[in-house]
Short mmCIF file of C-alpha atoms in Angstrom, two decimals:
data_model
loop_
_atom_site.label_atom_id
_atom_site.label_comp_id
_atom_site.label_asym_id
_atom_site.label_seq_id
_atom_site.Cartn_x
_atom_site.Cartn_y
_atom_site.Cartn_z
CA MET A 1 192.48 34.16 117.43
CA SER A 2 195.27 35.99 115.64
CA ASP A 3 195.31 36.10 111.83
CA CYS A 4 198.92 34.92 111.95
CA PHE A 5 200.72 31.92 113.39
CA SER A 6 204.35 31.68 114.51
CA LEU A 7 206.42 28.79 115.85
CA GLU A 8 208.12 31.28 118.16
CA ASP A 9 204.85 31.53 120.11
CA CYS A 10 204.72 27.77 120.72
CA ASP A 11 206.27 26.11 123.75
CA VAL A 12 206.08 22.58 122.39
CA ILE A 13 206.60 21.43 118.80
CA GLY A 14 205.45 17.92 117.92
CA PHE A 15 205.83 15.81 114.80
CA ASP A 16 204.31 12.76 113.25
CA LEU A 17 206.96 10.58 111.60
CA ASP A 18 205.80 8.88 108.40
CA HIS A 19 205.09 11.27 105.51
CA THR A 20 205.78 14.18 107.86
CA LEU A 21 209.35 14.25 109.14
CA CYS A 22 210.09 11.27 106.93
CA ARG A 23 209.29 11.74 103.27
CA TYR A 24 209.03 8.62 101.15
CA HIS A 25 209.83 7.93 97.51
CA LEU A 26 206.12 7.75 96.77
CA LYS A 27 206.26 5.84 93.51
CA GLU A 28 208.41 3.06 94.90
CA THR A 29 206.50 2.93 98.17
CA CYS A 30 203.07 2.82 96.54
CA ILE A 31 204.18 0.01 94.23
CA LEU A 32 205.45 -1.95 97.23
CA ILE A 33 202.26 -1.39 99.24
CA TYR A 34 200.01 -2.33 96.34
CA GLU A 35 201.98 -5.51 95.73
CA SER A 36 201.94 -6.32 99.46
CA PHE A 37 198.14 -6.10 99.59
CA ALA A 38 197.59 -7.82 96.24
CA ARG A 39 199.92 -10.73 97.02
CA PHE A 40 198.04 -11.35 100.25
CA LEU A 41 194.73 -11.54 98.38
CA VAL A 42 196.18 -13.83 95.71
CA GLU A 43 198.25 -16.12 97.94
CA HIS A 44 196.07 -16.24 101.05
CA LYS A 45 192.53 -15.55 99.78
CA GLY A 46 192.58 -17.12 96.34
CA TYR A 47 192.02 -13.99 94.27
CA ASP A 48 192.86 -13.81 90.56
CA LYS A 49 196.58 -13.42 89.82
CA ASP A 50 195.71 -10.66 87.36
CA LEU A 51 195.59 -8.31 90.37
CA LEU A 52 199.40 -8.45 90.39
CA ASN A 53 199.72 -6.99 86.89
CA VAL A 54 199.55 -3.20 86.85
CA THR A 55 200.38 -0.85 83.98
CA PRO A 56 201.93 2.59 84.64
CA ASP A 57 198.86 4.56 83.53
CA THR A 58 196.70 2.59 86.00
CA TRP A 59 198.31 4.53 88.84
CA ASP A 60 196.43 7.67 87.79
CA PHE A 61 193.53 6.11 89.72
CA CYS A 62 195.42 6.42 93.03
CA PHE A 63 194.01 9.56 94.60
CA LYS A 64 194.12 10.62 98.24
CA GLY A 65 190.78 11.63 99.73
CA LEU A 66 188.55 8.98 98.15
CA VAL A 67 185.83 7.27 100.15
CA VAL A 68 184.80 3.66 99.56
CA ASP A 69 181.02 3.46 99.66
CA LEU A 70 180.84 -0.18 100.71
CA GLU A 71 177.06 -0.39 100.35
CA GLU A 72 177.24 0.46 96.64
CA GLY A 73 180.73 -0.86 95.86
CA ASN A 74 181.72 2.61 94.61
CA LEU A 75 184.63 4.95 95.20
CA ILE A 76 183.52 8.56 95.55
CA LYS A 77 185.02 12.05 95.64
CA LEU A 78 183.05 14.45 97.85
CA ALA A 79 182.37 18.17 97.86
CA GLU A 80 182.50 20.15 101.09
CA ASP A 81 178.73 19.73 101.52
CA GLY A 82 178.72 15.96 100.90
CA THR A 83 177.73 16.07 97.24
CA VAL A 84 179.21 13.23 95.19
CA LEU A 85 181.40 15.05 92.66
CA ARG A 86 182.79 11.98 90.91
CA ALA A 87 182.37 8.26 91.38
CA THR A 88 183.56 4.98 89.97
CA HIS A 89 182.26 1.44 90.13
CA GLY A 90 185.50 -0.46 90.11
CA THR A 91 187.81 1.64 87.97
CA ARG A 92 185.00 2.69 85.59
CA SER A 93 183.85 6.30 86.02
CA LEU A 94 180.10 6.71 86.53
CA SER A 95 178.16 9.16 84.38
CA THR A 96 176.11 11.97 85.89
CA GLU A 97 172.96 9.95 85.20
CA GLU A 98 174.39 6.91 86.99
CA MET A 99 175.40 9.00 90.01
CA ILE A 100 171.91 10.51 90.17
CA LYS A 101 170.36 7.04 89.96
CA THR A 102 172.49 5.87 92.90
CA TYR A 103 172.65 9.00 95.08
CA GLY A 104 169.51 10.91 94.11
CA PRO A 105 168.92 14.18 92.20
CA LYS A 106 171.19 16.17 94.54
CA ARG A 107 173.83 13.39 94.59
CA GLN A 108 174.02 13.68 98.37
CA TRP A 109 175.91 10.84 100.09
CA LYS A 110 173.81 9.72 103.06
CA HIS A 111 176.72 8.95 105.41
CA PHE A 112 178.46 12.28 104.92
CA ASN A 113 177.45 13.80 108.26
CA SER A 114 178.81 10.81 110.16
CA LEU A 115 182.17 10.94 108.38
CA ASN A 116 182.40 14.73 108.43
CA THR A 117 181.87 15.05 112.17
CA THR A 118 183.92 12.09 113.42
CA PHE A 119 186.43 11.07 110.69
CA THR A 120 185.98 7.53 111.95
CA ARG A 121 185.68 4.45 109.73
CA SER A 122 182.69 2.15 109.71
CA ALA A 123 181.28 -1.01 108.19
CA LYS A 124 179.63 1.18 105.55
CA TYR A 125 182.58 3.26 104.32
CA TYR A 126 186.35 3.70 104.42
CA PHE A 127 188.27 6.95 103.95
CA TYR A 128 191.67 6.92 102.19
CA ASP A 129 193.65 9.84 103.61
CA ASN A 130 197.28 8.66 103.79
CA TYR A 131 199.84 7.09 101.50
CA PHE A 132 200.15 3.91 103.58
CA ASP A 133 196.70 2.70 102.57
CA LEU A 134 196.14 4.73 99.38
CA PRO A 135 197.21 1.91 96.98
CA GLY A 136 194.38 -0.07 98.55
CA ALA A 137 191.92 2.21 96.72
CA LEU A 138 193.29 1.01 93.37
CA LEU A 139 193.30 -2.60 94.53
CA CYS A 140 189.76 -2.29 95.86
CA ALA A 141 188.55 -0.93 92.51
CA ARG A 142 190.32 -3.68 90.57
CA VAL A 143 188.77 -6.34 92.81
CA VAL A 144 185.34 -4.93 91.95
CA ASP A 145 186.30 -4.99 88.24
CA LEU A 146 187.19 -8.68 88.49
CA MET A 147 183.99 -9.52 90.37
CA LYS A 148 181.88 -7.78 87.72
CA LYS A 149 183.85 -9.48 84.93
CA LYS A 150 183.07 -12.89 86.44
CA GLY A 151 179.42 -11.99 86.95
CA LYS A 152 179.65 -11.99 90.73
CA GLU A 153 177.53 -9.71 92.88
CA VAL A 154 179.56 -6.95 94.53
CA THR A 155 178.82 -7.03 98.27
CA PRO A 156 180.66 -5.52 101.27
CA GLU A 157 181.98 -9.01 102.10
CA PHE A 158 185.09 -8.55 99.93
CA TRP A 159 186.10 -5.67 102.19
CA LYS A 160 186.92 -8.10 105.00
CA ASP A 161 189.69 -9.49 102.80
CA MET A 162 190.99 -5.97 102.11
CA VAL A 163 191.16 -5.25 105.86
CA ALA A 164 192.92 -8.57 106.43
CA ALA A 165 195.53 -7.58 103.81
CA ILE A 166 196.17 -4.29 105.60
CA ASP A 167 196.42 -5.98 109.01
CA HIS A 168 198.75 -8.68 107.68
CA ASN A 169 201.24 -6.17 106.28
CA TYR A 170 201.16 -3.57 109.06
CA ASN A 171 200.78 -5.77 112.12
CA THR A 172 202.92 -4.39 114.98
CA SER A 173 204.89 -7.65 115.17
CA ALA A 174 205.49 -7.85 111.39
CA PHE A 175 208.74 -5.87 111.49
CA ARG A 176 210.25 -8.04 114.22
CA GLU A 177 209.00 -11.28 112.66
CA ASP A 178 209.95 -10.23 109.12
CA SER A 179 206.45 -11.18 108.01
CA GLY A 180 204.30 -9.76 105.23
CA TRP A 181 205.98 -8.00 102.34
CA TYR A 182 206.20 -4.34 103.33
CA PHE A 183 208.56 -4.35 106.32
CA PRO A 184 211.01 -6.96 104.96
CA SER A 185 211.41 -4.90 101.77
CA VAL A 186 212.05 -1.62 103.60
CA LYS A 187 214.51 -3.33 105.97
CA ARG A 188 216.49 -4.75 103.05
CA ASP A 189 216.71 -1.50 101.11
CA PRO A 190 215.64 1.60 103.11
CA GLU A 191 217.36 3.92 100.63
CA ARG A 192 214.92 2.83 97.95
CA TYR A 193 211.88 3.94 99.95
CA LEU A 194 212.99 6.61 102.46
CA LYS A 195 214.29 10.10 101.75
CA SER A 196 216.98 11.33 104.14
CA CYS A 197 216.20 14.64 105.80
CA PRO A 198 218.40 17.43 104.43
CA ASP A 199 220.89 19.03 106.82
CA SER A 200 218.65 22.10 106.96
CA VAL A 201 215.88 20.10 108.68
CA CYS A 202 218.24 18.50 111.22
CA GLN A 203 219.73 21.89 112.03
CA TRP A 204 216.25 23.41 112.29
CA LEU A 205 215.29 20.81 114.91
CA ARG A 206 218.50 21.46 116.86
CA ASN A 207 217.95 25.23 116.71
CA MET A 208 214.44 24.93 118.12
CA LYS A 209 215.70 22.79 120.96
CA ASP A 210 218.50 25.29 121.64
CA ARG A 211 215.85 28.02 121.81
CA GLY A 212 214.15 26.17 124.65
CA LYS A 213 211.38 24.48 122.68
CA VAL A 214 210.23 21.04 123.82
CA LEU A 215 210.28 18.66 120.84
CA LEU A 216 207.98 15.65 120.51
CA LEU A 217 207.81 12.73 118.11
CA ILE A 218 204.43 10.95 118.16
CA THR A 219 203.92 8.12 115.70
CA SER A 220 201.63 5.13 115.37
CA SER A 221 204.54 3.13 113.96
CA HIS A 222 206.04 0.56 116.31
CA SER A 223 209.34 1.43 117.97
CA ASP A 224 211.47 -0.94 115.86
CA TYR A 225 210.27 0.54 112.57
CA CYS A 226 210.51 4.06 114.01
CA ARG A 227 214.14 3.42 114.94
CA LEU A 228 215.01 2.17 111.44
CA VAL A 229 213.34 5.16 109.79
CA CYS A 230 214.80 7.78 112.13
CA GLU A 231 218.33 6.42 111.92
CA HIS A 232 218.11 6.53 108.15
CA ILE A 233 216.61 10.01 107.78
CA LEU A 234 218.10 11.81 110.82
CA GLY A 235 221.20 9.82 111.80
CA LYS A 236 222.19 7.51 114.65
CA ASP A 237 221.88 10.29 117.23
CA PHE A 238 218.24 11.11 116.35
CA GLU A 239 217.08 10.55 119.94
CA ASP A 240 219.04 13.63 121.01
CA LEU A 241 216.74 15.79 118.86
CA PHE A 242 213.59 15.01 120.86
CA ASP A 243 212.59 15.39 124.47
CA VAL A 244 209.83 12.80 124.20
CA ILE A 245 209.36 9.99 121.65
CA ILE A 246 206.06 8.12 121.61
CA THR A 247 205.63 5.09 119.36
CA ASN A 248 202.66 2.78 118.77
CA ALA A 249 200.56 5.80 119.71
CA LEU A 250 197.53 4.24 118.01
CA LYS A 251 196.25 7.54 116.66
CA PRO A 252 193.58 8.84 116.50
CA GLY A 253 192.79 7.07 119.78
CA PHE A 254 195.80 8.78 121.38
CA PHE A 255 193.77 12.00 121.21
CA SER A 256 190.15 10.86 121.12
CA LEU A 257 189.65 8.05 123.65
CA ILE A 258 188.88 10.31 126.59
CA PRO A 259 188.04 9.35 129.35
CA HIS A 260 188.98 5.76 128.44
CA GLN A 261 192.51 6.60 127.35
CA ARG A 262 195.26 4.03 126.97
CA PRO A 263 198.08 4.22 129.54
CA PHE A 264 201.70 4.74 128.57
CA ARG A 265 204.12 1.84 128.69
CA THR A 266 207.91 1.72 128.80
CA LEU A 267 210.01 -0.13 126.23
CA VAL A 268 212.85 -2.62 126.67
CA ASN A 269 214.66 -3.56 123.47
CA ASP A 270 211.64 -2.33 121.49
CA VAL A 271 209.26 -4.58 123.45
CA GLU A 272 206.48 -2.99 125.50
CA SER A 273 206.56 -3.69 129.22
CA GLY A 274 203.49 -5.16 130.86
CA THR A 275 203.48 -2.39 133.46
CA GLU A 276 201.14 0.54 132.88
CA LEU A 277 202.36 4.03 133.76
CA SER A 278 199.84 6.09 135.71
CA CYS A 279 201.57 9.26 134.55
CA LEU A 280 204.69 10.57 132.80
CA ASN A 281 207.26 12.34 134.97
CA LYS A 282 210.37 12.54 132.79
CA ARG A 283 211.69 12.83 129.25
CA GLY A 284 212.19 9.61 127.31
CA TRP A 285 210.83 7.05 124.87
CA PHE A 286 207.39 5.58 125.58
CA SER A 287 204.72 3.48 123.88
CA GLN A 288 200.93 3.91 123.44
CA GLY A 289 199.59 6.51 125.90
CA ASN A 290 197.30 9.51 125.62
CA TRP A 291 197.53 13.27 125.23
CA PRO A 292 196.23 14.33 128.71
CA HIS A 293 199.04 12.45 130.50
CA LEU A 294 201.52 13.81 127.96
CA TYR A 295 200.19 17.33 128.49
CA ASP A 296 200.76 17.01 132.24
CA LEU A 297 204.41 16.22 131.50
CA LEU A 298 204.62 19.18 129.11
CA LYS A 299 203.41 21.49 131.87
CA SER A 300 206.31 20.31 134.00
CA LEU A 301 208.90 20.55 131.20
CA THR A 302 207.85 24.07 130.19
CA SER A 303 207.01 25.33 133.70
CA LYS A 304 203.74 26.64 132.24
CA GLN A 305 200.20 25.83 133.26
CA LEU A 306 198.92 26.04 129.67
CA PRO A 307 201.83 25.33 127.31
CA LYS A 308 201.04 26.04 123.68
CA VAL A 309 201.55 22.99 121.43
CA VAL A 310 201.75 22.73 117.65
CA TYR A 311 201.66 19.36 115.91
CA PHE A 312 202.83 18.57 112.35
CA GLY A 313 201.10 15.67 110.60
CA ASP A 314 199.90 14.37 107.24
CA SER A 315 196.63 12.63 108.11
CA MET A 316 193.34 14.42 108.65
CA ARG A 317 191.89 11.37 110.40
CA CYS A 318 194.84 10.58 112.68
CA ASP A 319 196.58 13.94 113.15
CA MET A 320 194.75 17.14 112.25
CA PHE A 321 191.16 16.46 113.29
CA PRO A 322 191.83 14.73 116.65
CA ALA A 323 194.73 16.96 117.74
CA PHE A 324 192.68 20.08 116.96
CA THR A 325 189.32 18.82 118.25
CA PHE A 326 190.30 17.03 121.45
CA ALA A 327 193.71 18.40 122.51
CA LYS A 328 193.05 21.93 121.15
CA TRP A 329 196.55 22.00 119.67
CA GLU A 330 197.64 24.10 116.75
CA THR A 331 198.14 21.87 113.70
CA ILE A 332 200.27 22.14 110.57
CA MET A 333 199.37 19.79 107.77
CA ILE A 334 202.00 18.29 105.49
CA LEU A 335 200.40 18.17 102.07
CA GLU A 336 202.53 16.86 99.22
CA GLU A 337 199.58 17.52 96.88
CA MET A 338 200.61 21.19 97.03
CA GLU A 339 203.56 20.19 94.85
CA GLY A 340 201.32 18.37 92.34
CA GLY A 341 201.40 19.58 88.76
CA VAL A 342 198.73 20.45 86.24
CA VAL A 343 196.79 17.63 84.55
CA LYS A 344 198.63 16.43 81.47
CA ASP A 345 196.97 15.94 78.12
CA SER A 346 195.71 12.34 77.96
CA SER A 347 197.14 11.82 74.47
CA GLN A 348 200.59 12.76 75.73
CA SER A 349 200.17 10.42 78.68
CA SER A 350 199.24 7.45 76.53
CA ALA A 351 202.02 8.16 74.06
CA SER A 352 204.61 7.96 76.80
CA ASN A 353 203.29 4.64 78.08
CA LYS A 354 203.76 2.49 74.99
CA GLY A 355 205.22 -0.96 75.29
CA PRO A 356 204.32 -3.99 77.42
CA ALA A 357 204.07 -3.52 81.17
CA GLU A 358 206.22 -5.72 83.36
CA LYS A 359 204.46 -8.07 85.71
CA LYS A 360 203.88 -7.35 89.38
CA GLY A 361 204.23 -3.61 88.98
CA LYS A 362 208.02 -3.47 88.65
CA PHE A 363 208.19 -0.28 86.63
CA GLU A 364 208.77 3.42 86.98
CA GLU A 365 208.59 5.04 83.55
CA GLY A 366 205.24 6.65 82.83
CA MET A 367 203.91 6.24 86.37
CA LYS A 368 202.23 9.32 87.79
CA ALA A 369 203.36 10.45 91.24
CA PRO A 370 200.56 9.57 93.72
CA SER A 371 200.52 13.20 94.94
CA ALA A 372 200.01 14.65 91.44
CA VAL A 373 196.71 15.72 89.89
CA SER A 374 194.70 12.80 88.52
CA GLN A 375 193.23 12.62 85.02
CA GLN A 376 190.30 10.60 86.34
CA TRP A 377 189.68 12.30 89.68
CA GLY A 378 190.97 15.85 89.06
CA SER A 379 192.47 18.03 91.78
CA TYR A 380 192.64 17.16 95.48
CA PHE A 381 191.56 20.70 96.33
CA VAL A 382 189.01 21.77 93.72
CA ASP A 383 186.76 19.84 91.35
CA VAL A 384 186.18 21.51 87.98
CA GLN A 385 183.21 20.45 85.89
CA THR A 386 181.27 22.06 83.06
CA ASP A 387 177.57 22.75 83.63
CA GLU A 388 174.75 22.56 81.06
CA ALA A 389 175.39 26.16 80.02
CA GLY A 390 179.02 25.36 79.24
CA GLN A 391 180.33 27.27 82.25
CA GLU A 392 183.10 25.85 84.42
CA GLN A 393 182.09 25.21 88.03
CA HIS A 394 184.95 25.20 90.56
CA THR A 395 183.81 23.29 93.66
CA LEU A 396 185.82 23.04 96.84
CA THR A 397 186.38 19.41 97.84
CA TRP A 398 185.54 18.01 101.24
CA CYS A 399 189.22 17.25 101.87
CA CYS A 400 190.19 20.83 101.11
CA SER A 401 187.50 22.34 103.33
CA SER A 402 188.56 20.00 106.15
CA ILE A 403 192.13 21.28 105.89
CA HIS A 404 190.89 24.85 106.23
CA LYS A 405 188.79 23.89 109.26
CA TYR A 406 191.23 21.76 111.28
CA SER A 407 194.68 23.08 110.33
CA SER A 408 196.41 26.32 111.19
CA VAL A 409 198.68 26.19 108.13
CA ALA A 410 199.43 23.72 105.29
CA ILE A 411 202.88 23.18 103.80
CA PRO A 412 204.21 20.69 101.21
CA SER A 413 207.05 19.50 103.46
CA VAL A 414 208.93 20.35 106.66
CA GLU A 415 211.90 21.19 104.45
CA SER A 416 209.92 24.05 102.87
CA ILE A 417 209.99 26.04 106.14
CA ALA A 418 213.26 24.86 107.73
CA ALA A 419 215.20 27.94 106.56
CA LEU A 420 212.65 30.42 107.90
CA PRO A 421 213.28 32.35 111.13
CA LEU A 422 211.40 30.94 114.10
CA ASN A 423 209.35 34.11 114.41
CA PHE A 424 208.13 33.97 110.79
CA GLN A 425 204.47 34.95 110.61
CA PHE A 426 202.34 32.46 108.67
CA MET A 427 198.91 33.56 107.52
CA ARG A 428 196.56 31.03 109.07
CA PHE A 429 193.41 29.58 107.52
CA SER A 430 190.34 31.73 108.07
CA LYS A 431 186.66 31.26 107.23
CA ALA A 432 186.34 34.98 106.63
CA GLN A 433 189.25 35.19 104.21
CA SER A 434 190.07 33.82 100.76
CA CYS A 435 190.31 30.05 100.22
CA THR A 436 193.91 30.60 99.07
CA ARG A 437 195.00 31.77 102.51
CA GLY A 438 196.86 29.43 104.91
CA TYR A 439 199.10 27.70 102.36
CA TYR A 440 202.87 28.23 102.45
CA PRO A 441 204.86 28.99 100.34
CA SER A 442 201.98 29.42 97.85
CA PRO A 443 198.43 28.17 97.32
CA PRO A 444 197.75 25.20 95.05
CA HIS A 445 197.21 26.08 91.40
CA SER A 446 193.60 24.84 91.41
CA LEU A 447 192.67 27.11 94.34
CA LEU A 448 194.21 30.12 92.61
CA LYS A 449 192.12 29.35 89.52
CA ARG A 450 188.99 29.03 91.68
CA ALA A 451 189.70 32.40 93.27
CA GLU A 452 190.11 33.97 89.82
CA SER A 453 186.87 32.43 88.59
#
C-alpha cells in the first residue's frame, strides 16, 4: 500500500451525514440530548428530578471514547492494550489502588479483546464513540451517583432504562410523530443545532462530481430527518450533489451483516415501501440495504470491475471499522477532538463558573466543548500520568490506536480539506511510522508531546 492517499485516485467518494458532512453546535446539541434522556428517566421511569439540574463544569465529564463496564458500574478509559488508564464509579474518579482492586495488578479489562476485535456492544459493556449518545455517559454516571447516595446496590439493571431513553428519543418514527424531545426541538429551531456547510464545501462536492466522481451519502438517520438536515446545511437542491443517497442504513449492519444482509427498499414520501429490492440498478434515494448490492451498482456507474471507494465518517463503531474491515474501503475519520485545546488550569475553570446554575441545563457560559480536552479524563489521544519515579508516562489510548488501524487519514472537518486540490497527497497512517503521521492539517498537541517525550 502506498504511503500516501489521494482523493484523485478514488472512483467513489462516500459520506456519513451527522457529525461528518453536517457539523453540529456541540454545546447546544449535547445539552438537548442530555435533557432528552434525563427527562425520559424522570417522567417515564420515576428517577430523581435532580438529574435535570446540571452545572456548566459538570460537562467536563463528557468524554468520547469511554466504555461503561456494566458489571462493575464503572466508566473506564482504555489504553491500546486494554489497560484501564482511568476509571470512575459514578462521577467519582477511582484511585490507582481502587482500580487495582477491581481490575487486578495489571489493570487489564477482561472484555477488551471482545470489544477490540468486533466493536460491538453487549450486555456487559457499552462504548461511547459518537456525540449522539455521548451525553448518556454523564447521565449514566449521575444515575450511579444517585443510587449510591440512596444506598442502593448498583446493578446492570439500570442500564435497561438508559437504553429505553435512547430508543425513545431516536426511534425512526419519532421525527414524523414529533415524539420524544430531540427531534421536535431540532425541527423547531434547526439553526440552533446545525451548522450550515460553507460555500467551499458545497463547491468541493460539485467539483468532484464534475470530475466524474460518484458521490454517496450513507446515513443511519431516517429519510425525513436527513432531508431536514441536508436542506439546512446544503440547500434545497442537495439531492443534485449525490448520485446515491441511502438513509436508515442501520450501520454497522450495512457493512457487517454478510451473508444475512438487509435488502434495499424504495421510499415514497419518506415512508419505506414493503417491497424488497433484489439489487440496485440506478441512481437514486434508497433505504436500509447493504454494501455488496451497493458495490454492484458502483461497478456499473464507474464502468470498473473494482472501483476504489473512500468513505468519510465520525464513528469508529459504525463507519471506520466496518467499512474498512468488511467492505475494504478507504476511510477518512472526522475527528473534532483534533481541534480540542490544552487542559485549562482548574482554578481558572472554577473561577469562571461562579454563580447559581440554571435548572435543566439551560446555560452556555463556562461549559466546556464536548470535543475539548477533559480535566478529569485527559486527552482523547494520549493519557499522561506520573509514575512512582516522578516521570511522565505518555500512553496511547485505545481510541487513538484504533484510528491509526482502521482509518487512512484523520481530519477535524470536511471543511479543512475542501480547498485542497483533488490530487493532494495525504500521508496515511502507518504502523512503521511515527504516531503523529496521518493527521491533517496537523497532529493533535498531545501526540506531538508524546513524540517529543
